[in-house]
Amino acid sequence: MNLKRVVVTGLGSLTPVGNTVSETWAALLNGVSGASLITHFDASKFKCKIACELKGFDALSYFDRKEANRMDPFSQYGVIAAEEAIKDATLNEAHIDPTRVGVIWGSGNGGVHTFQREIMGYVESGYTPHFSPYFCPRLISDICAGLISIKYGFRGPNFCTVAACASSAVAISDAFNLIRLGKADAIIAGGSEAAVEECSIGGFSSMQALSTRNDSPETASRPFDRDRDGFVLGEGAAALVLEEREHALARGAKIYAELSGCGLSADAYHVTASHPEGQGAYDAMRLAVEDSGMQLTDVDHINTHGTSTPIGDVSEPKAVVRLFGDHAKTMNLNSTKSMTGHLLGAAGAVEAMATVMAIKEGIIPPTINHFNDDPNIEPLNFTFNKAVRRDVHFALSNAFGFGGHNVCLAFKKDE
């Protein structure tokens, strides 16, 4: 079958280190941490008191009060990131058939804020059932995809992907496959998460998954460092406009990069822990490179899943070495989670955006907060502490989720 080529023509983001793509990219290159003490609620009783929250975000700067009240924060974040990406791609009615433009959006948790507040209100009222009529529409994970399509009149494929921390990477993969099969001309794909809430911090803390370096939030997320003690929870969104290449060229769109392949796999191992030898990661990366039609030795850069957890940060490099052999040490790996924190279901889209920018700009953001080598981690080039200029022709972006969900996205220069 003659598959169509898929390119990235627009980017949008709202992250703990910047409220636009340009702000986020500048912060990533400068090694800026988005971590600080939690302000969304009183975290004094929690073991973990830190998170990567958005900075200077005011929903009323984007929506009127009535509109804002109808949306959970995760939907607000998603609509904002999608708007930036759509404007960046100059995707307007003059250039598109709305029946062939879709929205595929990922979220691992959906409306956590809404769920928690409504249930707390129910209990505090003495179990009086005065629920908001917007409770269910704000809560459901698919609503953000619907809201974006309603705002722009996009009538193509429209759904939500849920695969824990791989959710938005799955959204991008699904969009890629639909476009190259000729089912759509363009799809806005990405993800959003707004899980810095009591229930999330409490739940992840009880699993001992979160860093408790409360006295130094900015150094708490330290992927691949010997003294890492867990991830730092983040919030935000990112969006990519994926478009069939000939459709993009015909309307004179700028092209950031080509999405040339994807690989999906399952660890089939454990509910929360990654496979100790990185089997699922190995399979996903192998499949992505094969799907792209490239060679393993063509890969210049990998934006790793790299969460700063004791097990995951060991298994992923093992998979890299097993797959790439001697070539593994020639690549630049990094983890932008060292700066943004872990955005859960939105992480894959944020890191895909950063990977695309690395290809476009020829510079790889650092993995900050590296102080001590871990003898249990393969000695690869993790681009520690300082950005590195490099001509990036072909790069991978990894996203792995609880349940053993693995996704690898392969991007390359458009040529």
mmCIF file of C-alpha atoms in Angstrom, residues 1-7 100 176-185 243-247 258-260:
data_model
loop_
_atom_site.group_PDB
_atom_site.id
_atom_site.type_symbol
_atom_site.label_atom_id
_atom_site.label_comp_id
_atom_site.label_asym_id
_atom_site.label_seq_id
_atom_site.Cartn_x
_atom_site.Cartn_y
_atom_site.Cartn_z
ATOM 1 C CA MET A 1 0.000 0.000 0.000
ATOM 2 C CA ASN A 2 1.255 3.462 -0.877
ATOM 3 C CA LEU A 3 1.321 5.203 2.498
ATOM 4 C CA LYS A 4 1.245 8.986 2.592
ATOM 5 C CA ARG A 5 3.941 11.023 4.332
ATOM 6 C CA VAL A 6 3.066 12.900 7.515
ATOM 7 C CA VAL A 7 4.673 16.149 8.661
ATOM 8 C CA ARG A 100 -10.949 15.748 6.836
ATOM 9 C CA PHE A 176 -0.074 9.507 12.147
ATOM 10 C CA ASN A 177 -1.604 6.218 11.031
ATOM 11 C CA LEU A 178 -4.957 7.731 10.033
ATOM 12 C CA ILE A 179 -3.285 10.406 7.929
ATOM 13 C CA ARG A 180 -0.882 8.084 6.157
ATOM 14 C CA LEU A 181 -3.781 5.748 5.382
ATOM 15 C CA GLY A 182 -5.581 8.656 3.719
ATOM 16 C CA LYS A 183 -8.360 8.895 6.328
ATOM 17 C CA ALA A 184 -7.643 12.564 7.110
ATOM 18 C CA ASP A 185 -5.664 15.504 5.759
ATOM 19 C CA GLU A 243 -0.621 16.904 8.221
ATOM 20 C CA GLU A 244 -0.337 14.924 5.019
ATOM 21 C CA ARG A 245 2.800 16.285 3.362
ATOM 22 C CA GLU A 246 1.339 17.087 -0.060
ATOM 23 C CA HIS A 247 -1.612 18.820 1.588
ATOM 24 C CA GLU A 258 8.436 14.581 9.349
ATOM 25 C CA LEU A 259 6.865 11.973 11.596
ATOM 26 C CA SER A 260 8.179 8.900 9.827
#
